[in-house]
Short mmCIF file of C-alpha atoms in Angstrom, two decimals:
data_model
loop_
_atom_site.label_atom_id
_atom_site.label_comp_id
_atom_site.label_asym_id
_atom_site.label_seq_id
_atom_site.Cartn_x
_atom_site.Cartn_y
_atom_site.Cartn_z
CA MET A 479 114.85 122.44 73.15
CA LEU A 480 112.05 124.87 72.43
CA SER A 481 113.22 127.76 69.72
CA ILE A 482 114.37 130.81 71.31
CA LEU A 483 111.40 132.77 70.72
CA TYR A 484 109.06 130.18 71.84
CA GLN A 485 111.36 130.36 75.08
CA ARG A 486 111.30 133.94 75.72
CA LEU A 487 107.70 134.03 75.25
CA ILE A 488 107.22 131.36 78.07
CA GLY A 489 109.98 133.94 80.15
CA ILE A 490 107.78 136.71 79.53
CA TYR A 491 104.68 134.65 80.67
CA ILE A 492 106.47 133.15 83.75
CA PHE A 493 107.41 136.78 84.49
CA PHE A 494 103.87 138.33 84.55
CA LEU A 495 102.22 135.42 86.23
CA ILE A 496 104.62 135.20 89.00
CA ASN A 497 104.79 138.52 89.69
CA THR A 498 100.92 138.54 90.45
CA MET A 499 100.86 136.23 93.06
CA PRO A 500 99.62 137.66 96.22
CA VAL A 501 103.05 138.71 98.93
CA PRO A 502 101.41 137.11 101.73
CA ALA A 503 100.68 133.93 100.42
CA GLN A 504 103.01 131.06 100.35
CA GLN A 505 101.47 128.83 97.76
CA ALA A 506 103.74 126.82 95.55
CA THR A 507 104.84 127.43 92.35
CA PHE A 508 105.52 124.11 90.25
CA VAL A 509 107.42 123.22 87.90
CA HIS A 510 105.64 120.01 86.22
CA HIS A 511 106.45 118.76 83.32
CA GLY A 512 109.12 119.63 80.41
CA SER A 513 111.48 123.24 80.19
CA VAL A 514 110.79 126.37 81.68
CA TYR A 515 113.05 128.76 80.39
CA ILE A 516 113.62 132.38 82.29
CA GLY A 517 115.28 134.09 79.21
CA SER A 518 117.84 137.19 78.54
CA LYS A 519 117.42 140.60 80.98
CA VAL A 520 114.03 138.67 82.37
CA ASN A 521 113.65 139.94 85.88
CA ILE A 522 110.85 137.78 88.05
CA GLY A 523 109.55 137.37 91.32
CA ILE A 524 108.30 133.98 92.88
CA PHE A 525 106.51 134.84 96.10
CA GLY A 526 105.68 131.37 97.34
CA ASN A 527 107.71 127.96 97.79
CA LEU A 528 109.20 126.64 93.93
CA ILE A 529 109.20 122.93 93.69
CA ASN A 530 110.87 121.99 90.88
CA GLN A 531 110.49 118.50 89.25
CA SER A 532 111.37 118.67 85.94
CA GLU A 533 114.22 121.36 84.61
CA ILE A 534 114.79 125.24 84.32
CA ILE A 535 116.76 126.86 81.92
CA THR A 536 118.08 130.37 82.42
CA SER A 537 120.28 132.70 80.51
CA THR A 538 123.02 134.47 82.48
CA THR A 539 121.50 137.82 82.43
CA ALA A 540 118.19 136.66 83.97
CA LYS A 541 117.41 137.37 87.77
CA VAL A 542 115.24 134.90 89.90
CA ASN A 543 113.98 137.50 93.25
CA PHE A 544 113.08 134.34 95.65
CA MET A 545 110.55 135.25 98.64
CA GLY A 546 108.98 132.03 99.14
CA GLU A 547 110.05 129.65 102.27
CA ARG A 548 111.67 126.96 100.17
CA TRP A 549 113.23 126.21 96.96
CA MET A 550 113.17 122.72 97.00
CA ASN A 551 114.22 120.37 93.89
CA HIS A 552 112.78 116.79 93.46
CA PRO A 553 115.19 113.73 92.30
CA GLY A 554 115.69 113.88 88.43
CA SER A 555 115.03 117.91 88.43
CA LYS A 556 117.92 120.02 86.75
CA LEU A 557 118.79 123.52 86.39
CA LEU A 558 120.52 124.54 83.18
CA ASP A 559 121.89 127.29 81.33
CA GLU A 560 121.63 128.08 77.58
CA ASP A 561 123.92 125.38 76.71
CA GLY A 562 122.46 122.37 78.60
CA HIS A 563 125.52 122.56 81.24
CA MET A 564 124.17 121.54 84.77
CA ASN A 565 127.14 121.05 86.91
CA SER A 566 129.44 123.77 85.35
CA VAL A 567 126.15 125.78 84.83
CA LYS A 568 126.53 129.53 83.94
CA GLY A 569 123.00 130.77 84.18
CA ALA A 570 120.96 133.69 86.12
CA THR A 571 121.14 134.91 89.47
CA ILE A 572 119.02 134.00 92.18
CA GLU A 573 118.46 136.21 95.25
CA PHE A 574 117.14 134.97 98.60
CA LEU A 575 115.13 137.78 99.77
CA PRO A 576 112.61 137.20 102.98
CA THR A 577 109.11 138.32 103.05
CA GLN A 578 108.81 140.92 105.95
CA LEU A 579 106.83 140.08 108.89
CA PHE A 580 105.51 142.14 111.32
CA ASN A 581 107.88 144.27 113.98
CA ASN A 582 110.69 144.70 110.85
CA THR A 583 110.90 140.69 111.51
CA TYR A 584 111.82 138.44 108.47
CA ARG A 585 111.55 134.43 107.86
CA ARG A 586 114.22 132.32 107.50
CA GLN A 587 114.40 130.67 103.98
CA TYR A 588 115.43 126.84 103.39
CA ILE A 589 117.12 125.33 100.28
CA ASN A 590 116.65 121.68 99.31
CA SER A 591 118.76 121.48 96.46
CA TYR A 592 118.94 117.77 95.89
CA TYR A 593 122.95 118.15 95.31
CA SER A 594 125.19 115.42 96.28
CA ALA A 595 128.86 116.62 97.25
CA ALA A 596 129.82 113.45 97.38
CA SER A 597 129.52 112.65 93.90
CA PHE A 598 129.29 116.21 93.03
CA ASN A 599 126.26 115.57 90.82
CA GLY A 600 122.69 116.96 90.70
CA PRO A 601 121.30 120.28 90.01
CA SER A 602 123.25 123.84 90.73
CA PHE A 603 122.88 127.40 91.37
CA ALA A 604 124.88 129.49 89.03
CA ASN A 605 124.68 132.73 90.97
CA LEU A 606 123.78 132.73 94.16
CA ILE A 607 122.62 136.22 96.85
CA ILE A 608 122.18 135.81 100.19
CA ASN A 609 120.21 138.71 101.19
CA ASN A 610 117.95 137.72 104.68
CA PRO A 611 118.70 138.98 107.70
CA ASP A 612 117.66 135.77 109.29
CA GLY A 613 119.59 133.92 107.10
CA VAL A 614 118.78 130.88 104.42
CA GLN A 615 119.19 127.55 105.61
CA LEU A 616 120.42 124.40 104.28
CA GLU A 617 118.34 121.18 103.53
CA SER A 618 120.61 119.23 101.39
CA ASP A 619 123.70 119.72 99.71
CA ILE A 620 124.86 122.27 97.51
CA ASN A 621 126.53 123.53 94.62
CA ILE A 622 127.31 127.19 93.67
CA THR A 623 129.45 126.90 90.50
CA TYR A 624 129.60 130.66 89.11
CA THR A 625 129.43 133.50 91.89
CA LEU A 626 127.73 133.01 95.42
CA ALA A 627 127.07 136.95 97.18
CA PHE A 628 126.59 137.69 100.68
CA GLN A 629 124.48 141.19 101.28
CA SER A 630 123.07 140.61 104.72
CA GLY A 631 122.00 137.22 107.00
CA HIS A 632 124.08 134.31 107.07
CA LEU A 633 123.93 130.94 105.10
CA PHE A 634 123.50 128.24 107.48
CA LEU A 635 124.93 124.50 106.53
CA SER A 636 123.13 122.64 109.18
CA GLY A 637 125.12 119.50 109.01
CA LYS A 638 125.95 119.62 105.20
CA THR A 639 128.06 120.77 102.61
CA ALA A 640 128.35 123.83 100.52
CA VAL A 641 130.47 123.25 97.47
CA LEU A 642 132.21 126.30 95.41
CA GLY A 643 133.07 125.65 91.89
CA SER A 644 132.29 123.87 88.73
CA ASP A 645 133.63 120.86 87.13
CA THR A 646 136.79 123.07 85.60
CA SER A 647 136.71 125.93 88.08
CA ALA A 648 136.54 127.49 91.72
CA ALA A 649 133.50 129.98 92.56
CA SER A 650 133.93 134.00 93.63
CA VAL A 651 132.98 134.57 96.97
CA LEU A 652 131.80 138.46 97.61
CA GLY A 653 130.54 140.42 100.73
CA TYR A 654 131.63 138.23 103.10
CA HIS A 655 132.35 139.74 106.84
CA HIS A 656 131.53 139.06 110.75
CA LYS A 657 128.00 139.56 110.27
CA SER A 658 127.41 137.60 106.75
CA PHE A 659 129.22 134.16 106.38
CA PHE A 660 128.85 130.11 106.66
CA VAL A 661 127.62 129.11 109.44
CA THR A 662 129.24 125.67 110.44
CA GLY A 663 127.91 124.47 113.58
CA GLU A 664 129.61 124.25 116.98
CA THR A 665 130.65 120.89 116.96
CA PRO A 666 132.98 118.70 115.05
CA GLY A 667 131.84 116.87 111.71
CA GLY A 668 128.62 117.42 109.80
CA SER A 669 128.83 120.81 107.97
CA HIS A 670 131.36 121.37 105.46
CA LEU A 671 132.63 124.31 103.13
CA MET A 672 134.35 122.91 100.04
CA ILE A 673 136.48 124.86 97.00
CA ARG A 674 136.79 122.91 93.92
CA ASN A 675 139.68 123.43 91.39
CA MET A 676 141.82 125.58 93.42
CA LYS A 677 144.18 127.14 91.08
CA LYS A 678 148.11 127.19 92.40
CA ASP A 679 149.20 130.32 93.97
CA GLN A 680 145.84 131.60 93.80
CA GLU A 681 144.29 132.89 97.55
CA TYR A 682 140.85 131.70 98.68
CA VAL A 683 139.13 132.61 101.45
CA PHE A 684 136.58 130.05 103.57
CA PRO A 685 134.27 132.79 105.13
CA MET A 686 133.18 131.05 107.77
CA GLY A 687 132.13 131.04 111.65
CA GLU A 688 130.78 127.96 114.32
CA LYS A 689 127.37 130.02 115.30
CA ASP A 690 125.30 133.37 113.73
CA ASP A 691 127.49 135.66 116.15
CA GLN A 692 130.23 138.19 114.75
CA PHE A 693 132.42 136.52 118.05
CA TYR A 694 132.45 133.26 116.05
CA TYR A 695 133.35 134.48 112.90
CA HIS A 696 136.64 131.96 111.83
CA PRO A 697 137.63 132.78 108.36
CA VAL A 698 140.62 130.99 106.49
CA LYS A 699 142.52 132.43 103.87
CA LEU A 700 144.43 129.41 102.01
CA VAL A 701 147.08 129.00 98.66
CA SER A 702 147.72 125.99 97.38
CA LYS A 703 151.86 125.94 96.23
CA ASN A 704 152.07 122.89 94.25
CA GLN A 705 148.74 122.11 92.24
CA LEU A 706 144.92 122.20 91.74
CA GLU A 707 143.36 120.96 94.78
CA ASP A 708 139.94 120.17 96.25
CA ILE A 709 139.78 121.52 99.81
CA SER A 710 136.82 121.00 102.70
CA ALA A 711 136.69 122.89 105.68
CA SER A 712 134.47 123.51 108.61
CA VAL A 713 135.68 125.17 112.21
CA PHE A 714 134.06 124.21 115.88
CA ILE A 715 134.21 125.28 119.16
CA GLY A 716 136.98 123.94 121.24
CA THR A 717 140.32 122.42 121.13
CA TYR A 718 141.12 119.24 122.26
CA SER A 719 144.03 116.96 123.05
CA SER A 720 143.13 114.36 120.46
CA ALA A 721 141.24 117.01 118.04
CA THR A 722 137.53 115.90 118.19
CA SER A 723 138.08 114.56 121.75
CA GLY A 724 140.23 113.84 124.91
CA SER A 725 140.99 116.83 127.29
CA ALA A 726 139.80 120.33 126.22
CA LEU A 727 142.79 122.58 126.26
CA ARG A 728 141.65 126.10 127.32
CA ASP A 729 144.03 128.61 128.92
CA SER A 730 146.82 128.47 126.05
CA THR A 731 144.49 128.41 122.79
CA VAL A 732 141.70 130.55 121.05
CA ASN A 733 139.14 127.54 121.86
CA THR A 734 138.93 127.18 118.32
CA THR A 735 139.90 124.03 115.97
CA TRP A 736 140.01 124.28 112.06
CA HIS A 737 139.16 120.75 110.13
CA PHE A 738 140.75 120.51 106.85
CA GLU A 739 140.11 117.83 104.21
CA LYS A 740 142.61 117.43 100.99
CA LYS A 741 141.45 115.31 98.28
CA SER A 742 144.41 115.05 96.38
CA ILE A 743 146.40 111.85 95.99
CA ASN A 744 149.66 113.98 95.44
CA PRO A 745 151.80 116.10 98.20
CA ASN A 746 151.40 119.72 98.32
CA GLN A 747 152.60 122.97 100.36
CA PHE A 748 149.99 125.17 101.52
CA VAL A 749 150.31 129.08 102.59
CA LEU A 750 147.32 129.63 104.95
CA SER A 751 146.01 132.73 107.15
CA LEU A 752 143.96 131.78 110.47
CA GLN A 753 141.91 134.50 112.02
CA HIS A 754 140.64 134.40 115.28
CA ASN A 755 138.24 136.67 117.71
CA LEU A 756 139.88 138.21 120.84
CA PRO A 757 137.15 137.11 123.21
CA ASN A 758 137.73 133.60 122.57
CA GLU A 759 141.40 133.61 123.51
CA GLY A 760 142.11 131.44 126.86
CA PRO A 761 143.82 133.68 129.51
CA ILE A 762 147.07 132.56 128.96
CA PHE A 763 147.15 133.05 125.27
CA ALA A 764 146.19 136.58 125.51
CA SER A 765 148.61 137.55 127.68
CA LEU A 766 151.19 135.69 125.30
CA LYS A 767 149.59 136.33 122.26
CA ALA A 768 152.62 137.75 120.64
CA ASN A 769 154.24 134.38 120.68
CA SER A 770 151.77 132.81 119.61
CA TYR A 771 151.85 129.90 116.39
CA VAL A 772 149.73 127.58 114.17
CA GLY A 773 149.63 123.82 115.38
CA ILE A 774 148.48 120.70 113.45
CA TYR A 775 147.17 117.99 114.52
CA VAL A 776 148.98 115.14 112.49
CA ASN A 777 149.41 111.02 113.59
CA GLY A 778 148.05 111.30 117.04
CA SER A 779 149.40 114.60 118.50
CA TRP A 780 149.87 118.42 117.82
CA LYS A 781 152.52 120.04 116.45
CA ALA A 782 153.99 122.87 115.79
CA VAL A 783 153.66 124.20 112.21
CA PRO A 784 157.40 124.52 111.39
CA VAL A 785 157.44 128.12 109.18
CA SER A 786 155.23 130.60 111.25
CA THR A 787 155.08 134.33 111.49
CA PRO A 788 153.85 136.49 114.50
CA VAL A 789 150.30 137.47 115.06
CA SER A 790 148.92 140.82 113.84
CA MET A 791 145.68 143.02 114.26
CA PRO A 792 143.33 143.58 113.14
CA GLY A 793 141.15 140.89 111.76
CA ASN A 794 141.58 141.40 107.50
CA ILE A 795 140.20 138.22 106.23
CA THR A 796 136.98 140.65 105.22
CA THR A 797 135.16 142.60 102.36
CA SER A 798 134.49 145.20 105.20
CA SER A 799 136.85 147.21 107.16
CA PRO A 800 139.37 145.50 109.69
CA ILE A 801 138.02 144.23 112.42
CA GLY A 802 139.68 145.67 115.74
CA HIS A 803 138.73 142.37 117.82
CA ALA A 804 140.15 140.01 115.44
CA ALA A 805 143.80 138.63 114.99
CA VAL A 806 145.81 136.66 111.90
CA ASN A 807 148.43 134.12 112.57
CA ASN A 808 150.22 132.76 109.24
CA ALA A 809 151.57 129.82 108.45
CA SER A 810 153.21 127.27 105.81
CA PHE A 811 152.92 123.59 105.73
CA GLU A 812 153.15 120.40 103.92
CA VAL A 813 150.29 117.40 103.67
CA SER A 814 150.79 114.50 102.06
CA GLY A 815 148.41 112.74 99.80
CA PRO A 816 144.68 112.62 100.78
CA SER A 817 144.23 113.33 104.18
CA GLN A 818 142.29 114.93 106.90
CA PHE A 819 144.27 117.30 109.18
CA TYR A 820 143.63 120.01 112.15
CA LEU A 821 144.55 123.34 113.19
CA SER A 822 144.61 126.00 115.99
CA LYS A 823 146.39 128.25 117.83
CA PHE A 824 148.43 127.94 121.02
CA SER A 825 150.43 130.66 122.81
CA GLY A 826 153.04 127.95 122.75
CA LEU A 827 151.89 124.07 122.81
CA ALA A 828 148.89 123.41 125.08
CA ALA A 829 150.16 121.23 128.38
CA GLY A 830 150.01 117.56 127.56
CA THR A 831 151.23 117.90 123.72
CA ALA A 832 154.98 117.11 125.12
CA LEU A 833 154.32 114.08 126.91
CA GLN A 834 152.54 113.06 123.49
CA ILE A 835 155.29 113.93 121.71
CA LEU A 836 158.64 112.89 123.64
CA LYS A 837 160.00 109.31 123.60
CA PRO A 838 162.58 109.20 126.12
CA VAL A 839 164.74 105.82 125.78
CA ASN A 840 164.74 103.75 128.95
CA VAL A 841 167.63 102.05 128.63
CA PHE A 842 171.16 103.16 127.39
CA THR A 843 174.25 101.20 127.39
CA PRO A 844 177.49 103.67 127.00
CA ASN A 845 180.09 101.53 126.41
CA GLY A 846 181.57 103.29 123.27
CA ASP A 847 180.49 100.94 121.12
CA GLY A 848 178.54 103.53 118.86
CA GLN A 849 175.04 102.24 119.71
CA ASN A 850 172.64 103.82 122.30
CA ASP A 851 175.43 105.18 124.17
CA PHE A 852 173.70 108.40 125.29
CA PHE A 853 170.00 109.07 127.06
CA ASP A 854 168.17 109.95 123.61
CA ILE A 855 164.85 111.93 124.19
CA ILE A 856 163.32 111.54 120.64
CA ASN A 857 161.50 114.66 119.23
CA ILE A 858 163.16 117.17 121.88
CA GLU A 859 163.87 118.97 118.95
CA GLN A 860 160.76 120.33 119.23
CA PHE A 861 160.77 121.56 122.34
CA PRO A 862 164.38 123.89 122.37
CA ASP A 863 163.18 125.62 125.62
CA ASN A 864 163.76 122.73 127.73
CA GLU A 865 165.63 121.37 131.19
CA VAL A 866 166.36 117.93 131.65
CA ILE A 867 167.37 116.73 135.34
CA ILE A 868 168.65 113.67 136.44
CA TYR A 869 168.55 112.01 139.93
CA ASN A 870 170.18 108.61 141.15
CA ARG A 871 168.24 106.10 143.35
CA TRP A 872 169.18 108.11 146.48
CA GLY A 873 167.49 111.48 145.28
CA ASN A 874 171.01 112.89 144.58
CA GLU A 875 171.09 115.06 141.31
CA VAL A 876 173.60 113.66 138.84
CA PHE A 877 173.26 115.34 135.81
CA LYS A 878 171.57 119.20 134.86
CA THR A 879 170.92 120.79 131.41
CA SER A 880 168.76 123.29 129.27
CA LYS A 881 168.44 123.10 125.90
CA TYR A 882 168.85 119.31 125.35
CA SER A 883 169.86 118.27 122.44
CA ALA A 884 172.48 115.41 120.20
CA THR A 885 175.55 118.02 121.53
CA ASN A 886 174.63 118.02 125.56
CA ARG A 887 173.03 114.77 125.85
CA PHE A 888 173.44 112.51 129.19
CA LYS A 889 176.09 109.95 128.72
CA GLY A 890 176.68 108.57 132.41
CA VAL A 891 180.11 108.93 132.99
CA GLY A 892 181.42 107.68 136.30
CA LEU A 893 178.01 106.72 136.83
CA PRO A 894 177.38 103.24 138.33
CA ASP A 895 174.82 100.72 136.30
CA GLY A 896 171.52 100.82 137.83
CA THR A 897 168.12 102.67 137.76
CA TYR A 898 168.24 106.63 137.49
CA PHE A 899 165.05 109.06 137.53
CA TYR A 900 164.65 111.88 135.29
CA ILE A 901 162.31 115.04 134.95
CA ILE A 902 162.14 116.83 131.72
CA LYS A 903 160.60 120.08 131.58
CA ILE A 904 159.26 121.86 128.72
CA ASN A 905 158.62 125.37 128.88
CA HIS A 906 155.71 126.00 125.96
CA SER A 907 155.44 129.59 125.33
CA ARG A 908 159.28 130.67 125.78
CA SER A 909 158.27 133.30 128.28
CA GLN A 910 159.26 133.05 132.24
CA SER A 911 155.46 133.52 132.94
CA ALA A 912 154.09 130.77 130.93
CA ALA A 913 153.02 127.22 132.41
CA THR A 914 155.34 124.42 132.24
CA GLU A 915 155.08 121.08 131.67
CA ILE A 916 156.91 118.53 133.64
CA ILE A 917 157.47 114.73 132.25
CA LYS A 918 158.96 111.95 134.69
CA GLY A 919 160.16 108.78 134.25
CA PHE A 920 163.13 106.46 134.91
CA ILE A 921 166.31 105.35 132.79
CA THR A 922 168.27 102.60 133.22
CA ILE A 923 171.81 102.22 132.81
CA LEU A 924 173.58 99.19 131.26
CA ARG A 925 176.99 98.45 130.07
#
């Protein structure tokens, strides 16, 4: 490594060289061979594109004001701190500032970091500031090891993954609000925001939204209760019966789905807050918001999260003032092993979900032997606001009850063997004004 004195001389030389470049030009600054050092308290401006084909070493007190259109790291290039770290780098602060064009417009900037989120390998930024009203867009995965701060504009993930954190700790996110956040895209898959090494019992915020519109800012606040975790998250428009496909569930949801990937092999308990915008609510959800809660998609169906608290307003997952047109739902649940899971909000589980979850037996044998003596409806306890009616073959009602459970099951007492018709009514919202899901089928009594 170069001597400290020689490195600092090079840093001063770069400072004067780059600051004398003409502002309108988009000529490239090349780092071809050897090491370029940006020393302590050096503040430089780069007005053209930067192409890093070697290595850039920066001090933690250095500042780089990048006003070019593209920052490009080539294969084999490095971004290092003074201790030679790359994947846990604590180096300079790099601020993306646009060149102002005519009529107070700005040019979007791009980053091709040549980092791999799959292997956690490649050049990493220590401290990044997004300060471009037109935003900064990824052309590859990116890693920020220490701090990412929003001052203006969005960071567009564009099908890539932004990793916040190093091999040893999570990164901090500052300045996020409904006008500056990570844009993951409108459709499932592709873009992800990952936080590495999330400490136990500490809050972490995923400030993200589907598109660069304040009404699509849908952040998450997450706490890992049992262990360190690497969590990847994204959000997309729509809530579907099969999470990413199937029928669209609009009326009783917020038309938004949050997607998570858990990396650890061990089970873990999570506490989270999901924030949505009121303009995205379906009509049933909007009218029954007080009864809303979080649903999780696991094992092929949507289920209510066991522990949930009522919705609260205004939205408070922000570093600015609370957002009046937003609301927050809280939930707690356990996830086992490495897995993917989806979350959304319901004013009661959406129509069609009880059909997927309930499993009524089709034959029961009430002969007193203690086996299969009742008409069991597996998972009915998940829908306590229910009504069950049973008819004989001539359409006469032979049984009717509400809140069907193990204590009031149909026993077929006094009825002959044969086939009967049942109707199960599920009230999803615990409100008389809500839509009711109806499930029909046949049951056979066989002694």
